[in-house]
Each structure stands twice: as structure tokens, then as C-alpha cells.
Short mmCIF file of C-alpha atoms in Angstrom, two decimals:
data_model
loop_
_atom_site.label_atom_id
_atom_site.label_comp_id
_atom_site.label_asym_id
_atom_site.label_seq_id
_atom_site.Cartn_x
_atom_site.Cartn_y
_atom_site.Cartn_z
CA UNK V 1 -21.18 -32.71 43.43
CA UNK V 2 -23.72 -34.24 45.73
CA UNK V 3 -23.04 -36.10 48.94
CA UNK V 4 -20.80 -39.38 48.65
CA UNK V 5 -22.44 -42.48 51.35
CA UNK V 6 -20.26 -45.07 52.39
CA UNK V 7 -20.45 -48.41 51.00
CA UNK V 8 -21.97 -49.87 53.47
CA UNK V 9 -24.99 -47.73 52.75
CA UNK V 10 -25.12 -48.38 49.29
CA UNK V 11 -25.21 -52.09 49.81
CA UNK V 12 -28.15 -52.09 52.14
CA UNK V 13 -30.93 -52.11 49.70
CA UNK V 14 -33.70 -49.56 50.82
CA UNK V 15 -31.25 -48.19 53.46
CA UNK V 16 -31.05 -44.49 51.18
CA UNK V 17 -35.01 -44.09 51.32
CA UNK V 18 -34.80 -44.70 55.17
CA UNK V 19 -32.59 -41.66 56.00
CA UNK V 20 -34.11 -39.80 58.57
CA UNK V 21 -35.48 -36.11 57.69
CA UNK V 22 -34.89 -32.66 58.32
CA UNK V 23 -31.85 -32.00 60.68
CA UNK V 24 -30.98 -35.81 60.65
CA UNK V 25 -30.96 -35.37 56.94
CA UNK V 26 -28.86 -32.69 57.15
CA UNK V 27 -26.15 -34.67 59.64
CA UNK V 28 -26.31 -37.74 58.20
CA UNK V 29 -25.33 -36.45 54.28
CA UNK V 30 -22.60 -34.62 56.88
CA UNK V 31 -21.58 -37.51 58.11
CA UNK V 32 -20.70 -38.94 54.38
CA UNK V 33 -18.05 -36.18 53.76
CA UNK V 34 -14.76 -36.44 54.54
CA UNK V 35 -13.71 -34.71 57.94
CA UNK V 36 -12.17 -31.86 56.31
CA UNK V 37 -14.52 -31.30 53.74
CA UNK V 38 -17.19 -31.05 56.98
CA UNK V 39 -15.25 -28.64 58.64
CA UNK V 40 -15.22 -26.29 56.09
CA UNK V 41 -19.11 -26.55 55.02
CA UNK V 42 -19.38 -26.33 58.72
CA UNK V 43 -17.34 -22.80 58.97
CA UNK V 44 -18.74 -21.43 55.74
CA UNK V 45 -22.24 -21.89 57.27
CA UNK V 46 -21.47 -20.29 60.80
CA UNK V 47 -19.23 -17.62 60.30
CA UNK V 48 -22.19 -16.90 57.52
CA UNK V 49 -24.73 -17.21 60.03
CA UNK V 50 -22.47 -15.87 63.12
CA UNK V 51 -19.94 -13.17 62.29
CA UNK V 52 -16.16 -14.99 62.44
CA UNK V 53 -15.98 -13.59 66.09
CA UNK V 54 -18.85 -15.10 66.88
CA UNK V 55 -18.03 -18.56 65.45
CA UNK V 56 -15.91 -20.71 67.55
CA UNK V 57 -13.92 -24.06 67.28
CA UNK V 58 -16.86 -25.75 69.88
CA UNK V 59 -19.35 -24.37 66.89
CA UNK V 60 -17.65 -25.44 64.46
CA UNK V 61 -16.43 -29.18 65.83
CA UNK V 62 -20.55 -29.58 66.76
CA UNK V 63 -21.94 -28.85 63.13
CA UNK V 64 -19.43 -30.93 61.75
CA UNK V 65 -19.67 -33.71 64.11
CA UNK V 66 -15.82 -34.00 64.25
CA UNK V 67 -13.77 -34.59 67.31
CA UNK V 68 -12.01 -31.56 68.78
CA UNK V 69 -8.71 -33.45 67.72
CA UNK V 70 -9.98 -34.16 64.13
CA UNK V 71 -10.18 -30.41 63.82
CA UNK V 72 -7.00 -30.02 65.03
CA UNK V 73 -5.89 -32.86 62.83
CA UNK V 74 -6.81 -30.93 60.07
CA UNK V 75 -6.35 -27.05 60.85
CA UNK V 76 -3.79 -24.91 63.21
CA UNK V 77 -7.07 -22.85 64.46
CA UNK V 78 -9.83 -21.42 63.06
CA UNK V 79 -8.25 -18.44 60.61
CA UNK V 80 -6.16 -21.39 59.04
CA UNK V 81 -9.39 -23.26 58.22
CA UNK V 82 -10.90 -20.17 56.95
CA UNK V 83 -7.93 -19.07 54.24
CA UNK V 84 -8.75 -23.12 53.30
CA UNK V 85 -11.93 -22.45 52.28
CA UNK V 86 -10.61 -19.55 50.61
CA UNK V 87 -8.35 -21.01 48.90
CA UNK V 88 -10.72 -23.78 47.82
CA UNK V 89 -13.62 -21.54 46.50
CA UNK V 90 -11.19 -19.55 45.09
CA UNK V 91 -9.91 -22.33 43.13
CA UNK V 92 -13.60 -23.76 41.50
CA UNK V 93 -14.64 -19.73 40.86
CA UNK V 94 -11.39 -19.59 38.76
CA UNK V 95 -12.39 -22.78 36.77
CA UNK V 96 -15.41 -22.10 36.65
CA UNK V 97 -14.46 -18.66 34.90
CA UNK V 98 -11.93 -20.71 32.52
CA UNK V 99 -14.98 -22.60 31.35
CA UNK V 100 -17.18 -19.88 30.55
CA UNK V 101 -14.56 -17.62 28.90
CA UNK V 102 -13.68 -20.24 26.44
CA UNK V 103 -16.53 -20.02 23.87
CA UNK V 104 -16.21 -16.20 23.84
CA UNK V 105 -16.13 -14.48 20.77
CA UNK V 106 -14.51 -11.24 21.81
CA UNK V 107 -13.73 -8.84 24.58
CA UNK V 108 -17.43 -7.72 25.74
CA UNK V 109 -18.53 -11.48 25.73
CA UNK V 110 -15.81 -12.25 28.02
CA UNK V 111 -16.78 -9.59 30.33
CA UNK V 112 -20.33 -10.91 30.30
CA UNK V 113 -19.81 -14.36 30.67
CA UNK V 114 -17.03 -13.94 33.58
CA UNK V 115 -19.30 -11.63 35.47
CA UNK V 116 -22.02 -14.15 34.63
CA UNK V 117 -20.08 -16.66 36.36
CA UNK V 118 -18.61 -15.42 39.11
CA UNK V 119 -22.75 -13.65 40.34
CA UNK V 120 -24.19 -17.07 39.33
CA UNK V 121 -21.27 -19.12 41.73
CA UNK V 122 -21.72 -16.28 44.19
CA UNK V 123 -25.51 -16.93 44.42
CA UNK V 124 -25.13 -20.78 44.46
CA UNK V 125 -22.72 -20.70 47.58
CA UNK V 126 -24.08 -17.72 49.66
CA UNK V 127 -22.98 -18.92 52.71
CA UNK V 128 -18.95 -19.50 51.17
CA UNK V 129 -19.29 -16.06 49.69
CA UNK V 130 -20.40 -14.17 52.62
CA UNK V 131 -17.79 -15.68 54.83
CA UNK V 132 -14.86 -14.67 51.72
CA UNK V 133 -16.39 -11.35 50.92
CA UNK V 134 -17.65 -10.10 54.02
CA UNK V 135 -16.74 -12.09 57.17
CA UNK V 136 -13.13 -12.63 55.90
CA UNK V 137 -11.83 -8.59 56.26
CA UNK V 138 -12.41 -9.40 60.25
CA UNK V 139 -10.55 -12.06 60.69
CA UNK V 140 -6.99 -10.55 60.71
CA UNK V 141 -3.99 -9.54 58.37
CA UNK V 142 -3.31 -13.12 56.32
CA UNK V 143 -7.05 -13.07 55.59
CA UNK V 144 -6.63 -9.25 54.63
CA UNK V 145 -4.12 -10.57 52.05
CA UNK V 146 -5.90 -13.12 50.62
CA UNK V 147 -8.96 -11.25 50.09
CA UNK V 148 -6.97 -8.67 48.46
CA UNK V 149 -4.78 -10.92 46.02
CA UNK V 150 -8.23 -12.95 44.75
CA UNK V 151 -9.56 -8.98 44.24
CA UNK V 152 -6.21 -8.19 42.00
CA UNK V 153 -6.52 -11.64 40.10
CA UNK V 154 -10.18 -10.61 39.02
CA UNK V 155 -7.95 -7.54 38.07
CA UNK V 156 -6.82 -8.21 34.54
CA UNK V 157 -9.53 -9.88 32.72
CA UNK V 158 -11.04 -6.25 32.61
CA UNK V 159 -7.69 -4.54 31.71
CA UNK V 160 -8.03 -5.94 28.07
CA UNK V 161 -10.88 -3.50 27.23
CA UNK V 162 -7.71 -0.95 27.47
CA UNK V 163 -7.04 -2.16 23.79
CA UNK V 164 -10.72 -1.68 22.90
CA UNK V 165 -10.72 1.94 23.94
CA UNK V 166 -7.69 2.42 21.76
CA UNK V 167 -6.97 5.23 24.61
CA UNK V 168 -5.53 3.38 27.09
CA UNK V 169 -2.68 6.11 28.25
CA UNK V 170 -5.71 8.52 29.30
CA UNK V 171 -7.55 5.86 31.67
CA UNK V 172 -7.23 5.86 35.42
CA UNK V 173 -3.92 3.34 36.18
CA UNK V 174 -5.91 1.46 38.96
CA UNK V 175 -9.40 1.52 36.75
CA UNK V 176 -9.48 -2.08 36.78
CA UNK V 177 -9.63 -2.21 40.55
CA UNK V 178 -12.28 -0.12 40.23
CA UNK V 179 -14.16 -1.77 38.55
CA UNK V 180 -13.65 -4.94 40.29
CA UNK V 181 -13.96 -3.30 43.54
CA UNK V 182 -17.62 -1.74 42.64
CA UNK V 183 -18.75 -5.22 41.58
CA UNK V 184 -17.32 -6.56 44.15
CA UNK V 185 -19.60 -3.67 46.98
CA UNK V 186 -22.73 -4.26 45.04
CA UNK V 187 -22.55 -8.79 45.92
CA UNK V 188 -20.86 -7.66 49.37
CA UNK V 189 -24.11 -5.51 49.96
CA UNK V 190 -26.72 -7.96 48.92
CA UNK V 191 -24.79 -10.78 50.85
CA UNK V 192 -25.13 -8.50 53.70
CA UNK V 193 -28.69 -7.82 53.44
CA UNK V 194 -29.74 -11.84 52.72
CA UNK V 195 -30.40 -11.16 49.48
CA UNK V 196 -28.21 -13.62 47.69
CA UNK V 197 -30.90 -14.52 45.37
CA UNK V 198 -30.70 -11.28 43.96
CA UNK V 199 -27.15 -11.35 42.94
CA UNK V 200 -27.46 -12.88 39.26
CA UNK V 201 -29.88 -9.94 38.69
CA UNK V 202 -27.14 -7.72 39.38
CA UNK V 203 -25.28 -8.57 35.70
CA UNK V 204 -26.87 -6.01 33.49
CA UNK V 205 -25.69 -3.24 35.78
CA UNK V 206 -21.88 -4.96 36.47
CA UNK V 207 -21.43 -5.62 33.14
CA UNK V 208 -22.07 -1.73 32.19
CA UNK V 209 -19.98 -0.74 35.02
CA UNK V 210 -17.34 -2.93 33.36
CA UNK V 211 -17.53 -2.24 30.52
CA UNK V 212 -18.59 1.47 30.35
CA UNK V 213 -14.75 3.36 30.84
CA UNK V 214 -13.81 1.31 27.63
CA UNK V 215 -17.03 0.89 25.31
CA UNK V 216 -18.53 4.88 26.44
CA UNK V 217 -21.81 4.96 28.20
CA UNK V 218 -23.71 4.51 25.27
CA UNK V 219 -22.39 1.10 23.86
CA UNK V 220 -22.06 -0.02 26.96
CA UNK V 221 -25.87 0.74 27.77
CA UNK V 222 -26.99 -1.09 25.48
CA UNK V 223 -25.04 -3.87 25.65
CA UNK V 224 -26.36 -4.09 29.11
CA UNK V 225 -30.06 -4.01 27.99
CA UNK V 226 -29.47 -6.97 25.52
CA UNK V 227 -28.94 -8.95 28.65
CA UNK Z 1 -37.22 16.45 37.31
CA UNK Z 2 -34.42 18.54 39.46
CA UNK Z 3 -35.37 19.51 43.45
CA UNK Z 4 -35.00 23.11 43.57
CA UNK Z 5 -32.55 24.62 46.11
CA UNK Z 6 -30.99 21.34 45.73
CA UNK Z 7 -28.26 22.45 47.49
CA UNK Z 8 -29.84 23.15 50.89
CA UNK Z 9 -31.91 20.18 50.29
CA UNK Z 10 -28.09 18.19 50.00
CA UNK Z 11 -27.16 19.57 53.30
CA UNK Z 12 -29.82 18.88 55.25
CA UNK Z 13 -30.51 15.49 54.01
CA UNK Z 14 -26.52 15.19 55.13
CA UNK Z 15 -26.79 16.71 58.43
CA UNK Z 16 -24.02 14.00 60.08
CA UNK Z 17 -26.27 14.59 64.09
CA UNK Z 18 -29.45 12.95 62.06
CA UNK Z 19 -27.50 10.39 60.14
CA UNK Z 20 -25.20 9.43 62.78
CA UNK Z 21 -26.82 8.78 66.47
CA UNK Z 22 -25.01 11.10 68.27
CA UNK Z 23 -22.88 8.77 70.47
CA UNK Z 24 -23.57 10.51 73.88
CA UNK Z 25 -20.62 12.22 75.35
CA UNK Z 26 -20.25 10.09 78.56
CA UNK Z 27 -18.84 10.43 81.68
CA UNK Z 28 -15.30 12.27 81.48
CA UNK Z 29 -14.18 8.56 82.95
CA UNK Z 30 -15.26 7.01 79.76
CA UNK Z 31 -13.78 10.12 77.40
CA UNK Z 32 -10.17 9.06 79.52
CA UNK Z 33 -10.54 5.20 78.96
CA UNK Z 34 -11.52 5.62 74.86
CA UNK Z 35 -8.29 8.14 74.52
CA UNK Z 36 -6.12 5.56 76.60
CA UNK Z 37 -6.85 3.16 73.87
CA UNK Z 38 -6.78 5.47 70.81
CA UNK Z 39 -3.16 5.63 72.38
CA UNK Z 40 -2.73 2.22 72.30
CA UNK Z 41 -4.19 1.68 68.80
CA UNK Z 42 -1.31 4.24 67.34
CA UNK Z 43 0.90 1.12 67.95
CA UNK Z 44 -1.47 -2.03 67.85
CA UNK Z 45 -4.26 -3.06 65.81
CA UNK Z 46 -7.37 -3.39 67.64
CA UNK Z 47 -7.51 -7.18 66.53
CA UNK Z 48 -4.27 -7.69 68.37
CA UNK Z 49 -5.39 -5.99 71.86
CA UNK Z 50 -7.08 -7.94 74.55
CA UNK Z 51 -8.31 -6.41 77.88
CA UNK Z 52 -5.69 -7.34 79.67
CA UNK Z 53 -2.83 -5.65 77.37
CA UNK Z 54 -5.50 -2.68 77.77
CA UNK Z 55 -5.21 -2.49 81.74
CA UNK Z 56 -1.85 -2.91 82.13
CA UNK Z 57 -0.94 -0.50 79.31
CA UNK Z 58 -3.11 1.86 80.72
CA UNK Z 59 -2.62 1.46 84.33
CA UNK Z 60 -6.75 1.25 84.93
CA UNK Z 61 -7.85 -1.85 87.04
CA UNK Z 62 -10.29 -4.42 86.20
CA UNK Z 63 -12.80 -3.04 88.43
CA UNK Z 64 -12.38 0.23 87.38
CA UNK Z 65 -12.73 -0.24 83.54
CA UNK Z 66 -16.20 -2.65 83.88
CA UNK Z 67 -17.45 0.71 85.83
CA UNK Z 68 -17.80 2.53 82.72
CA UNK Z 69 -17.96 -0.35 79.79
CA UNK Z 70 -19.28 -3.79 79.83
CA UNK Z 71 -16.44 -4.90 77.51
CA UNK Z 72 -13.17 -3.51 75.51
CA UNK Z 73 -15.38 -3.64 72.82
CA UNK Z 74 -17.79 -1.14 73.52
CA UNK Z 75 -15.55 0.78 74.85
CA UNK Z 76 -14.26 0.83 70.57
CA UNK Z 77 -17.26 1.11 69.33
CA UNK Z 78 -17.95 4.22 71.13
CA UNK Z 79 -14.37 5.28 70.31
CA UNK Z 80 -14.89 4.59 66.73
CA UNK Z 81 -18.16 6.34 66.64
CA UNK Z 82 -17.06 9.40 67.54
CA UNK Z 83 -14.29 9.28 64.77
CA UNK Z 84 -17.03 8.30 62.16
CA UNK Z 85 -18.69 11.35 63.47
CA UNK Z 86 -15.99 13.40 62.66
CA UNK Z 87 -15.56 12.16 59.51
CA UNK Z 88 -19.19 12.71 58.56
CA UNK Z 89 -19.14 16.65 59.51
CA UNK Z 90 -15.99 17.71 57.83
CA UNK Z 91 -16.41 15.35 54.80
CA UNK Z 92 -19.97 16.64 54.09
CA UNK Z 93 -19.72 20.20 55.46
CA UNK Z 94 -16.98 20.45 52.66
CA UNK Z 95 -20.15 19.03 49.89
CA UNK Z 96 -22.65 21.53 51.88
CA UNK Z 97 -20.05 24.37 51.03
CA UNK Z 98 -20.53 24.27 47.40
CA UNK Z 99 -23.15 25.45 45.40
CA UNK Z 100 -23.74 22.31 42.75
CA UNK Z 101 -23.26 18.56 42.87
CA UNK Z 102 -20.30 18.29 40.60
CA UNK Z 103 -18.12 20.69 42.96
CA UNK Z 104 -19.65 19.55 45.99
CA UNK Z 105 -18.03 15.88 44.76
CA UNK Z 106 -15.02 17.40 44.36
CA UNK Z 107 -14.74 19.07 47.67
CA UNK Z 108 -15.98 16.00 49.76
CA UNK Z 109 -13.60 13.46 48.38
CA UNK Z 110 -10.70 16.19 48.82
CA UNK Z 111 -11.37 16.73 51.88
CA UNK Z 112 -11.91 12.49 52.91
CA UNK Z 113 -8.03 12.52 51.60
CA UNK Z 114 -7.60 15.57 53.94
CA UNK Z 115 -9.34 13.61 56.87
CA UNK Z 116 -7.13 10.35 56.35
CA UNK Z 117 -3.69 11.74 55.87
CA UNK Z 118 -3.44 13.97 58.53
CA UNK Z 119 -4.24 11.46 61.40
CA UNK Z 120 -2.97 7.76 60.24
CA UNK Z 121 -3.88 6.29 63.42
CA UNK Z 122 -7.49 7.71 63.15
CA UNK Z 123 -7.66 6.93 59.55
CA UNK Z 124 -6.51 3.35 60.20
CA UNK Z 125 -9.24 2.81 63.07
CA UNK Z 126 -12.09 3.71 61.18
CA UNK Z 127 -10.53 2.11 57.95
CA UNK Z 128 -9.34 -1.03 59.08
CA UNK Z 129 -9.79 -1.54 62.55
CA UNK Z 130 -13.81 -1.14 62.24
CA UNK Z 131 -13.55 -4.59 60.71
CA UNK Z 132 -12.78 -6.38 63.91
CA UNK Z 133 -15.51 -5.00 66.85
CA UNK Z 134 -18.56 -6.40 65.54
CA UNK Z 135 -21.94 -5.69 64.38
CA UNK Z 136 -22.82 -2.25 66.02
CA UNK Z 137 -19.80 -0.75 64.19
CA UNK Z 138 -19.89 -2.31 60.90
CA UNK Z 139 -23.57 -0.80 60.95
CA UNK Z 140 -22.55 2.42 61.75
CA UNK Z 141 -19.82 1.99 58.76
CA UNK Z 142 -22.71 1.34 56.54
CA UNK Z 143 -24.54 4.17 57.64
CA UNK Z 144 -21.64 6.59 56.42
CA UNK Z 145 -21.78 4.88 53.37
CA UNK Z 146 -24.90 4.98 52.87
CA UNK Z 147 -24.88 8.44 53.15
CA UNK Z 148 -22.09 9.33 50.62
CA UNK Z 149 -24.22 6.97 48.46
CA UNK Z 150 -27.16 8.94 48.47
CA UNK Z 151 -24.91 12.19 47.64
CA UNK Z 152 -23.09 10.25 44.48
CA UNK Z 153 -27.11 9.26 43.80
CA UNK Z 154 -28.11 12.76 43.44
CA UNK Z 155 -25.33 12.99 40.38
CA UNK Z 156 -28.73 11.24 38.31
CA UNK Z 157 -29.80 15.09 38.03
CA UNK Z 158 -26.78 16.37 36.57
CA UNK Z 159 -28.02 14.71 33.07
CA UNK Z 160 -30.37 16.17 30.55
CA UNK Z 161 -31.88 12.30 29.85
CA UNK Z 162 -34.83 10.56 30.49
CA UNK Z 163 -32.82 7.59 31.24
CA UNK Z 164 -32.59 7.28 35.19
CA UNK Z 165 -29.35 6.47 36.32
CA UNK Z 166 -29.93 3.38 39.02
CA UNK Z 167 -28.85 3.69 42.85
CA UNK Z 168 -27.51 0.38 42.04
CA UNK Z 169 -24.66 2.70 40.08
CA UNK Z 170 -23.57 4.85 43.16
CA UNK Z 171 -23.46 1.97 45.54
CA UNK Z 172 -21.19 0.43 42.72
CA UNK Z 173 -18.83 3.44 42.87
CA UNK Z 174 -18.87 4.77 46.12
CA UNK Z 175 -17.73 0.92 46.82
CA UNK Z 176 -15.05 0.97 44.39
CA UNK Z 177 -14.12 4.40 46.22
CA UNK Z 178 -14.05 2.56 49.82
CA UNK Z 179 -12.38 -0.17 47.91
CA UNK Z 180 -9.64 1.68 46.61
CA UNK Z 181 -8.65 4.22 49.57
CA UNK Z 182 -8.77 0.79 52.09
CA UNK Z 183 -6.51 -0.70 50.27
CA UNK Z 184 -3.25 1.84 50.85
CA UNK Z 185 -4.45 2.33 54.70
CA UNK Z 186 -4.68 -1.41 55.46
CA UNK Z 187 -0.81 -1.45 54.05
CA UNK Z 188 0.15 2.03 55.99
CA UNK Z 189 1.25 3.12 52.48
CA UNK Z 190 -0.39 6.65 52.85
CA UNK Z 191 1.57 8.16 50.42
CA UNK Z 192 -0.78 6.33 47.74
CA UNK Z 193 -3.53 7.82 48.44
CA UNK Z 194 -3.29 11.36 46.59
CA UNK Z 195 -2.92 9.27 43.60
CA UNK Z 196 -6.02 7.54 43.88
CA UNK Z 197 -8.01 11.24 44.22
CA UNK Z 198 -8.36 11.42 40.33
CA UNK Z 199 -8.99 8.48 39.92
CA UNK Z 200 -11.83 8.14 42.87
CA UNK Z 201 -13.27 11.42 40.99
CA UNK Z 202 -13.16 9.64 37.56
CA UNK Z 203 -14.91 7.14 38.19
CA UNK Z 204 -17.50 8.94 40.32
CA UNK Z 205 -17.97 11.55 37.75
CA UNK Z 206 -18.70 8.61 34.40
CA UNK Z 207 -21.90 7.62 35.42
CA UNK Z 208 -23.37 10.85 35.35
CA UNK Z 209 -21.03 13.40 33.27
CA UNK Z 210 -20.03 11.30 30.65
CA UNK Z 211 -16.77 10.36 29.34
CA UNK Z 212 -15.56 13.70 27.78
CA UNK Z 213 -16.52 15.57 31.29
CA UNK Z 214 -15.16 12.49 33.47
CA UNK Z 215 -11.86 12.50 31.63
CA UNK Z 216 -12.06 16.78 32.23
CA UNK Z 217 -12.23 15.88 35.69
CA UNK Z 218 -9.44 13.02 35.95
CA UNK Z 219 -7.09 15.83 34.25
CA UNK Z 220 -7.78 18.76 36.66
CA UNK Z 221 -7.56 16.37 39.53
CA UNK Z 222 -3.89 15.45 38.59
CA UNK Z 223 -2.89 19.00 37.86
CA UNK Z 224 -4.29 19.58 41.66
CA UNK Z 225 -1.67 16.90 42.87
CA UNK Z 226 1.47 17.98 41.24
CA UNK Z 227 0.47 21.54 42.61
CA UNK Z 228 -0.45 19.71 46.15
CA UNK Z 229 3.33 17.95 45.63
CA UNK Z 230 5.10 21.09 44.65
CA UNK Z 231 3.88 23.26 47.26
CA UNK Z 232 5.21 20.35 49.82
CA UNK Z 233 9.07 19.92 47.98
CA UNK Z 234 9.37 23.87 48.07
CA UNK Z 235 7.91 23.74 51.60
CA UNK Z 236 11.50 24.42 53.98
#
């Protein structure tokens, strides 16, 4: 969704191809958000950029151009914001996984095209992804949580291949968190390194990862090299 | 094509001293203020601990402490350096011992669960706490798992195929591994973790055994905990 201006803006004919450029640009489509919305973009960019611990509220109220009150307003402190825009990405990655299992045929597909989705929204938002799959493991226990429970939701969509193997009984009990948690090392690492771009490139090896205890290495290897 | 004398090749490429900068010893002032806080942290997470709990807890003035460390956290980072050490040489020495890759797997990841259950305070520093000082020790982090990366890696030789296994593969497991043991030490629930050994070795062993010798593996590693929990109920 791109920025929403004001009214007045919008009535002013000529007054969008005036906006001034390069950090102005970047304040001013701020400046057309809604105070909370700000202060998360704001934190997701810092604590990207800074480490949590090296992200205060004084960062956080300046790149937002909010008033230290607003903030307040909005958030208890600055790990409250944080499980926010947690919560919030969490909430459009799930959708946006609902969408793209829907026209799945079977099993396999489903792997793919979640996996497709959640590198693809992963690559789109590097700064929100950093800050949930890297930054948020410093922040303290609640964050701990949350990171955990969004790993254990990814959880299940995997466990279904269980029925494909048609050996379920002699699979490893957590093998699903497994497999979630090496997919979930491999974005963590290229997050780490910059390298967000990189991340949808990742989906031929996560998907045979995935899909490998279930399938065998074989049909699993080649399903990976169709992609 | 397979190294010859892999095996010494393994061990030195592991030597912990060349992976790990050693972190210098210090003064004996600084060795007294890092074990004054590894008391500490047997209580408190590191997150929760500011310098002031640290002084009075530990009776050491203001003045005295910014002798030896420019902050609480550096005075961690050198604590939790030394534990990473630690890890490092008993973890690897235990891969070094053996005389192939696939046993050499088996011993290392054994002896991690050896490492974390016998000191929970230790094992929750360098599992949890290493989250919360920063940079310099989330690097050093890296570094250890980079190294236990490279020793999964070397697994690509244990196939007779042309196909090369990515690194891309043993970063993926080795994180499910980190993934999967951080979970019961973040929730002090370290009577999970022998029943994630099989399952670590599992999925480890897939990528390069195959299914058949994977599933070999998951088997003997449960057999190895019931004898691990029967020796401990007939223990007096």
C-alpha cells in the first residue's frame, strides 16, 4: 500500500509534483502516515540499521517525527512497540501465506508456494525481518516468546508431508521444527550479512530441505531443480 | 574428490586457538570481576543486570571496576568468550578423536549435550544470554558456528555422487541444530535436551547418508538414551 497524503494535498493541484526530494521525500511521505504506523516503520528501520540496544526512544521519536508523548501515546516503551510490529508482520506473512496456498494442488505445491511466500515477503521488508528474526532474540523474554510461537505456527504446514511418507511413526517428533528452524538460519544469515536480495534465491534449497525427510532425497532433488 | 588424511586435516582446520582469538587471560583483577558475575548470572539473566546491581552484589566500587573494564559489557563479552572457548575445545576435540566424519558427528554433538547439561548456568550464558551484549559477541557466536558448519560441510565427501551437496545445506542444519537445543535452554527445561540428540543427528546425517543410513542413525541414537536413562534410575 503506498503512502496516503492528506486532503489538503490532494486538493492543491501540482502540490504532489512539488514534494521536495531525497530525505524531504522520505519525511514528508512520513509525515502522511498515521503516528503509529510511523513509529513502527521508524523502529523496523533502526533497530535494522542499529542493533535494538542501540536504538533508543530519542531515535526512534526523531525518524518518525512524533512527539515524545505521541510515542508514549501509542506504546508503554520500546519492547512493546517492537512485539507490535511483530504482531503486525506476523499478521500480513500469514495472509499472505493463505493466499498463496489456496490454488495448490497438493502437498509439495503447498510447500513451494508457502516457502515462496514467506522468502519473497522476507526480501520485500528486510528491514521488518531483520528486526523479527534477528534483532528480536535481544530484546528480552516476551520477545523470546513471540519469536518462538510465530516459529511453531510455521510448524504444521510441513507436518502434513508425515502422511506423504506413509512412515510417519519412524520420523524425528520435532522434525518439523527442524525444518522450520534451518529455513529459518539460512534468511537469519543472509539478513545478517545484507544480503536480503538474495533470499528468494534461497527456495530451491528450502524447499528440498522441506521436503526431503518426507519425499527421500531423490524426489525431493528434483523437485527442487524444477524450480 | 576426498582430502586424504582427512581426519588430521578436520582437526587442524578446527583447532578452537586459530578459530577463536584467544581472549587474553587478563589481569587476575579482571579473572575475579568476570567470576563475580558468572555468580550473579546463576540467578539473573544478563539482560536483567545493570552495573549498579553488579557493584553492590559484588561488593567492588565504581572506581575499582572501570580500572579493569570500560563497561559491564565487556566485562561479558570477555566472560562469554572464554566459555565459547571452552565449548570449542571439548566439542571439537571429541570430532578430532575419531577417525571418520560420520563418528566424528556423533561424538561432537554428544559431547555439546555433555557441555550444556552439566553446567546450566554456563550453558544458559552462551545460549541465551549471548543475545543481549552486542555485536562483538554475537560475532564470536557466529564464528563457532561457522565452524561446526564447515565440519557438517565436509559430510559432502561421505557420498559416492557427482552431485555436490551445497554449504547452503549445512548452514541449514547446523541452524536447525542451534535452533532446536536453544529452544529447551531459553525455557531451563534441560531435561529436553537428550531427546533432541537423535533427532539433531537425523537430520544432520540426511543430507549426506541418505534416508536408510539417517534413519540407522536416529535408531542407535535413541537406544544410546534409554541406556544414558537407565544407567541414571539404577544410579543410588
Amino acid at each position: 500500500m503506498g503512502p496516503r497524503y492528506s486532503r489538503s494535498i490532494e486538493t492543491i493541484p501540482g502540490q504532489r509534483e512539488r514534494l521536495p526530494g531525497g530525505e524531504d521525500r522520505r519525511q514528508a511521505e512520513m509525515l502522511a502516515r498515521e503516528p503509529r504506523e510511523r513509529i513502527l516503520i521508524a523502529l523496523a528501520e533502526l533497530v535494522a540499521k542499529r542493533g535494538y540496544k542501540g536504538t533508543s526512544v530519542e531515535h526512534i521519536i526523531k525518524r518518525a517525527v512524533v512527539s515524545r508523548s505521541t510515542f508514549y501515546e501509542n506504546f508503554k516503551n520500546r519492547e512493546e512497540a517492537l512485539l507490535a510490529l511483530f504482531e503486525q508482520s506476523q499478521a500480513e506473512l500469514t495472509a499472505r501465506i493463505a493466499v498463496a496456498m489456496k490454488g495448490a494442488p497438493d502437498w509439495p505445491d503447498s510447500v513451494i508456494a508457502v516457502l515462496r511466500a514467506f522468502l519473497d515477503y522476507t526480501a520485500e521488508n528486510p528491514a521488518v525481518a531483520r528486526t523479527c528474526l534477528v534483532e528480536s532474540v535481544t530484546v528480552g523474554s516476551a520477545a523470546i516468546d513471540r519469536y518462538e510461537r510465530a516459529m511453531a505456527e510455521l510448524a504444521p504446514i510441513f507436518a502434513d508431508g508425515r502422511e506423504v511418507a506413509g512412515k510417519a511413526s519412524d520420523l524425528p517428533e520435532a522434525l518439523e521444527d527442524m525444518v522450520v528452524g534451518s529455513v529459518i538460519w539460512l534468511v537469519h544469515q543472509r539478513l545478517l550479512r545484507g544480503e536480503a536480495k538474495r533470499i528468494p534465491g534461497l527456495l530451491p534449497t528450502a524447499v528440498e530441505i522441506a521436503t526431503s525427510p518426507y519425499l527421500g532425497e531423490k524426489q525431493a532433488a528434483t523437485l527442487a531443480a524444477s524450480l | 574428490m576426498r582430502p586424504r588424511n582427512l581426519r588430521l586435516k578436520m582437526a587442524r582446520d578446527q583447532d578452537p586457538d586459530e578459530r577463536f582469538p584467544i581472549a587474553a587471560e587478563g589481569s587476575p583483577e579482571q579473572a575475579r570481576l568476570r567470576s563475580r558475575l558468572s555468580e550473579l548470572l546463576h540467578d539473573t539473566p544478563y539482560v536483567e543486570i545493570t552495573i549498579k546491581d553488579f557493584l553492590a552484589a559484588s561488593g567492588v566500587s565504581e572506581r575499582e571496576f572501570y580500572r579493569h573494564y570500560g563497561s559491564l559489557d565487556t566485562c561479558f563479552t570477555e566472560l562469554c568468550r572464554s566459555l565459547m572457548q571452552e565449548a570449542a575445545r571439548q566439542t571439537f576435540a571429541a570430532y578430532a578423536a575419531e577417525t571418520n566424519w560420520r563418528d566424528g558427528i556423533r561424538a561432537q554433538i554428544w559431547s555439546s549435550y555433555e557441555f550444556l547439561v552439566t553446567d546450566q548456568t554456563r550453558s544458559r550464558i552462551c545460549v541465551v544470554d549471548v543475545n543481549f551484549a552486542g555485536d562483538d559477541l554475537l560475532a564470536i557466536r557466529d564464528l563457532f558456528m561457522n565452524a561446526f558448519i564447515e565440519l557438517v560441510h565436509l559430510g559432502r565427501h561421505e557420498r559416492a555422487t557427482a552431485v555436490e551437496t551445497p554449504r547452503a545445506r549445512a548452514e541449514a542444519v547446523a541452524g536447525a541444530t542451534w535452533e532446536l537445543i536453544a529452544a529447551p535452554v531459553r525455557g531451563g527445561r534441560f531435561e529436553l535436551l537428550i531427546e533432541v540428540v537423535p533427532q539433531i543427528l537425523y537430520m544432520l546425517y540426511l543430507p549426506y547418508l541418505g534416508e536408510t543410513e539417517a534413519r540407522t542413525e536416529l535408531k542407535r541414537a535413541r537406544d544410546e538414551v534409554d541406556r544414558r536413562r537407565s544407567n541414571r534410575a539404577s544410579l543410588p
